[in-house]
Amino acid sequence: MFKGVLFDLDGILTDTAEYHYRAWKKLGQEIGIPIDRKFNEQLKGVSRNDSLKLLLEKADRVGEYNSERLQELATCKNNYYLEMIKNIGPEDVYPGILTLLKELKGHGIKVSLASASKNGPLLLGLLKLNSFFDGIADPEKIAFGKPKPDIFLLAAKNINVRAEECIGIEDAIAGVQAIQSSGAMPIGVGKTSELGDKLNIVPTTEKLTYDYLVSKWEDLFKVV
Ligand code: BG6
Ligand code: MG
């Protein structure tokens, strides 16, 4: 049986993926780089600084900004984001997540956060989910962000289990790739067209039940 579950945050525990998108869109509008939801798929799971780079690269404007100005832009996006999430509360936890976390706890399965977001601890607090997390991987402590496996490896390490003994849950292609190269078993929330066809995918978090996780884990070891 799996011993740990490594959770992405934005778009898995709650709808903050939408606010990241709106905040980048607002910043993009201000500096004359419009973005749409299709482009935003590339930003999901990607760190703040790397997202800014992708935004500027889109318009071939990376060279226009020195490091101080880049920092200002990243802070500006984060301030928009913080303003948008300030009223988030436990009622905003996605359907099925609280039940799943309770069941995992009840079965003695360790739970760890594997989010690229530096706002992860703030959000766990707002959502009142702190007590369900045995570990939080600090994105400041890793060399490479998603799609590299580092954040999932650190999240597993923080709960003293090997990544191979974990399930990772993600809504972003970069995150799915990170789970796959960490050795954990990925479960995607979303669509095959966005996440690929090499993993189990549920359309919404409601379907992420404990029994579902167990059955997919058992499938891995089934001899056919
Ligand atoms: C990821 C989000 O979880 O965190 C990205 O999917 C975001 O959209 C990244 O850019 C970094 O978040 P933050 O809160 O540190 O800017
Ligand atoms: Mg996400």
Coordinates of C-alpha atoms and ligand atoms in Angstrom, one line a residue:
M1 CA 0.0 0.0 0.0
F2 CA 1.2 3.6 -0.6
K3 CA 2.5 5.3 2.5
G4 CA 2.2 8.9 1.5
V5 CA 0.2 11.3 -0.6
L6 CA 1.9 14.4 -2.1
F7 CA -0.5 17.2 -2.9
D8 CA -0.2 20.0 -5.3
L9 CA -2.1 23.0 -3.9
D10 CA -3.3 25.5 -6.6
G11 CA -6.1 23.8 -8.5
I12 CA -6.1 20.8 -6.3
L13 CA -6.9 21.9 -2.7
T14 CA -8.8 25.0 -3.9
D15 CA -9.4 27.2 -7.0
T16 CA -6.3 29.4 -6.6
A17 CA -5.1 28.4 -10.1
E18 CA -7.8 30.8 -11.3
Y19 CA -6.4 33.6 -9.2
H20 CA -2.9 33.0 -10.4
Y21 CA -4.2 33.3 -13.9
R22 CA -6.1 36.5 -13.3
A23 CA -3.2 38.1 -11.5
W24 CA -0.8 37.3 -14.4
K25 CA -3.5 38.5 -16.9
K26 CA -3.7 41.8 -15.0
L27 CA 0.0 42.3 -14.9
G28 CA 0.3 41.3 -18.6
Q29 CA -2.4 43.8 -19.6
E30 CA -0.4 46.6 -17.8
I31 CA 2.8 45.8 -19.5
G32 CA 1.1 45.2 -22.9
I33 CA 1.4 41.4 -23.0
P34 CA -2.1 39.9 -23.2
I35 CA -2.5 36.3 -22.2
D36 CA -5.3 33.8 -22.5
R37 CA -6.2 30.5 -20.8
K38 CA -4.4 28.5 -23.4
F39 CA -1.1 30.3 -22.7
N40 CA -1.8 30.0 -19.0
E41 CA -1.6 26.2 -19.1
Q42 CA 2.2 26.7 -19.5
L43 CA 2.3 28.8 -16.3
K44 CA 0.5 26.2 -14.1
G45 CA 2.8 24.7 -11.6
V46 CA 5.7 27.0 -12.6
S47 CA 7.4 29.2 -10.1
R48 CA 6.7 32.9 -9.9
N49 CA 10.0 34.0 -11.5
D50 CA 9.9 31.4 -14.2
S51 CA 6.3 32.3 -15.0
L52 CA 7.3 35.9 -15.4
K53 CA 10.1 34.9 -17.8
L54 CA 7.6 32.9 -19.9
L55 CA 5.3 35.9 -20.0
L56 CA 8.1 38.2 -21.2
E57 CA 9.5 35.6 -23.6
K58 CA 6.0 35.3 -25.2
A59 CA 6.5 38.9 -26.4
D60 CA 10.2 38.6 -26.9
R61 CA 10.8 41.3 -24.2
V62 CA 13.0 39.6 -21.7
G63 CA 15.9 42.0 -22.4
E64 CA 13.9 45.0 -21.6
Y65 CA 14.0 44.6 -17.8
N66 CA 16.9 44.5 -15.4
S67 CA 16.8 42.2 -12.4
E68 CA 15.5 44.9 -10.1
R69 CA 12.6 45.7 -12.4
L70 CA 11.9 41.9 -12.8
Q71 CA 11.6 41.6 -9.1
E72 CA 9.2 44.6 -9.0
L73 CA 7.0 42.9 -11.7
A74 CA 7.0 39.6 -9.8
T75 CA 6.1 41.4 -6.5
C76 CA 3.4 43.3 -8.3
K77 CA 1.8 40.0 -9.6
N78 CA 2.0 38.6 -6.1
N79 CA 0.3 41.6 -4.6
Y80 CA -2.6 41.3 -7.1
Y81 CA -2.8 37.6 -6.2
L82 CA -2.7 38.3 -2.4
E83 CA -5.5 40.8 -2.8
M84 CA -7.6 38.2 -4.7
I85 CA -7.1 35.4 -2.2
K86 CA -7.6 37.4 1.0
N87 CA -11.2 36.3 1.6
I88 CA -10.5 32.6 0.9
G89 CA -11.7 30.3 3.7
P90 CA -12.5 26.7 4.6
E91 CA -15.7 26.9 2.4
D92 CA -13.4 27.2 -0.6
V93 CA -11.7 23.9 -0.2
Y94 CA -12.6 21.8 -3.3
P95 CA -15.2 19.1 -3.0
G96 CA -14.0 15.8 -1.7
I97 CA -10.7 17.1 -0.5
L98 CA -11.5 17.3 3.2
T99 CA -13.1 13.9 3.3
L100 CA -10.0 12.5 1.5
L101 CA -7.6 14.1 4.0
K102 CA -9.6 12.8 6.9
E103 CA -9.6 9.3 5.4
L104 CA -5.9 9.4 4.8
K105 CA -5.3 10.5 8.4
G106 CA -7.6 7.7 9.6
H107 CA -5.6 5.1 7.7
G108 CA -2.2 6.4 8.9
I109 CA -1.1 7.6 5.5
K110 CA 1.2 10.6 5.6
V111 CA 0.3 13.8 3.7
S112 CA 2.8 16.3 2.3
L113 CA 2.5 19.5 0.3
A114 CA 4.4 19.7 -3.0
S115 CA 3.4 23.2 -4.2
A116 CA 5.6 25.5 -6.2
S117 CA 3.9 28.4 -4.4
K118 CA 5.6 30.4 -1.7
N119 CA 2.1 31.2 -0.5
G120 CA 1.4 27.6 0.3
P121 CA 1.6 27.9 4.1
L122 CA -0.6 31.0 4.0
L123 CA -3.2 29.2 2.0
L124 CA -3.2 26.1 4.2
G125 CA -3.9 28.4 7.1
L126 CA -6.7 30.3 5.3
L127 CA -8.3 26.9 4.3
K128 CA -7.8 25.6 7.8
L129 CA -6.1 22.5 6.5
N130 CA -2.8 22.8 8.4
S131 CA -3.5 19.9 10.8
F132 CA -3.8 17.4 7.9
F133 CA -0.4 18.1 6.5
D134 CA 2.5 16.1 8.1
G135 CA 5.0 17.9 5.8
I136 CA 5.4 21.0 3.6
A137 CA 8.1 21.1 0.9
D138 CA 9.5 24.6 0.9
P139 CA 9.9 25.7 -2.8
E140 CA 12.8 28.0 -1.8
K141 CA 14.8 25.0 -0.8
I142 CA 14.9 23.2 -4.2
A143 CA 17.3 23.6 -7.1
F144 CA 14.7 23.1 -9.9
G145 CA 11.0 23.7 -10.1
K146 CA 8.4 21.5 -11.8
P147 CA 8.7 19.7 -14.3
K148 CA 11.8 18.6 -12.5
P149 CA 11.0 16.2 -9.6
D150 CA 12.7 18.1 -6.8
I151 CA 9.6 19.4 -5.0
F152 CA 8.0 16.0 -4.9
L153 CA 11.2 14.3 -3.7
L154 CA 11.5 16.9 -0.9
A155 CA 7.8 16.5 0.0
A156 CA 8.3 12.7 0.3
K157 CA 11.5 13.2 2.3
N158 CA 9.7 15.5 4.7
I159 CA 7.3 12.7 5.7
N160 CA 10.1 10.1 5.7
V161 CA 8.9 8.0 2.9
R162 CA 10.4 7.2 -0.5
A163 CA 8.7 8.9 -3.5
E164 CA 8.1 5.4 -5.0
E165 CA 5.8 4.7 -2.0
C166 CA 3.7 7.8 -2.7
I167 CA 0.8 9.0 -4.8
G168 CA 1.2 12.5 -6.2
I169 CA -1.9 14.6 -7.1
E170 CA -1.6 17.3 -9.7
D171 CA -3.7 19.5 -12.1
A172 CA -0.8 20.8 -14.3
I173 CA 1.3 19.1 -17.0
A174 CA 4.6 20.4 -15.4
G175 CA 3.5 18.8 -12.1
V176 CA 2.5 15.5 -13.7
Q177 CA 5.9 15.3 -15.3
A178 CA 7.6 16.2 -12.0
I179 CA 5.7 13.3 -10.2
Q180 CA 6.5 10.9 -13.0
S181 CA 10.2 11.6 -12.8
S182 CA 10.2 11.5 -9.0
G183 CA 9.0 7.9 -9.0
A184 CA 5.7 8.5 -7.3
M185 CA 2.4 7.4 -8.9
P186 CA 0.6 10.4 -10.5
I187 CA -3.1 11.0 -10.4
G188 CA -4.2 14.0 -12.5
V189 CA -7.2 16.2 -12.0
G190 CA -8.4 17.6 -15.3
K191 CA -8.4 16.4 -18.9
T192 CA -6.3 13.9 -20.9
S193 CA -5.8 16.6 -23.6
E194 CA -4.0 18.7 -21.0
L195 CA -2.3 16.1 -18.8
G196 CA -1.5 13.3 -21.3
D197 CA -2.7 9.7 -21.4
K198 CA 0.0 8.0 -19.3
L199 CA -1.7 8.4 -15.9
N200 CA -5.0 8.0 -14.2
I201 CA -7.1 11.2 -14.4
V202 CA -10.3 12.3 -12.7
P203 CA -12.3 15.2 -14.0
T204 CA -12.8 16.8 -10.6
T205 CA -11.6 16.5 -7.0
E206 CA -14.9 15.0 -6.0
K207 CA -13.8 11.7 -7.6
L208 CA -10.5 11.7 -5.5
T209 CA -11.8 9.3 -2.9
Y210 CA -9.6 7.1 -0.7
D211 CA -11.0 4.0 -2.3
Y212 CA -10.2 5.4 -5.7
L213 CA -6.5 6.0 -4.7
V214 CA -6.3 2.4 -3.2
S215 CA -7.8 0.8 -6.4
K216 CA -5.4 2.7 -8.7
W217 CA -2.4 1.8 -6.5
E218 CA -3.5 -1.9 -6.5
D219 CA -3.8 -1.7 -10.3
L220 CA -0.1 -0.8 -10.5
F221 CA 0.9 -4.1 -9.0
K222 CA -1.7 -6.3 -10.7
V223 CA -0.2 -9.1 -12.8
V224 CA -2.0 -9.4 -16.1
Ligands
BG6_1 C1 2.0 27.1 -8.5 C2 1.0 27.7 -9.4 O1 1.4 26.2 -7.6 O2 2.7 28.1 -7.7 C3 1.7 28.7 -10.3 O3 0.4 26.7 -10.2 C4 2.4 29.7 -9.5 O4 0.7 29.3 -11.1 C5 3.4 29.0 -8.6 O5 3.1 30.7 -10.3 C6 4.2 30.0 -7.7 O6 3.3 30.6 -6.8 P1 3.6 31.9 -5.9 O7 2.4 31.9 -4.9 O8 4.9 31.6 -5.1 O9 3.8 33.0 -6.7
MG2 MG -1.7 23.1 -9.5

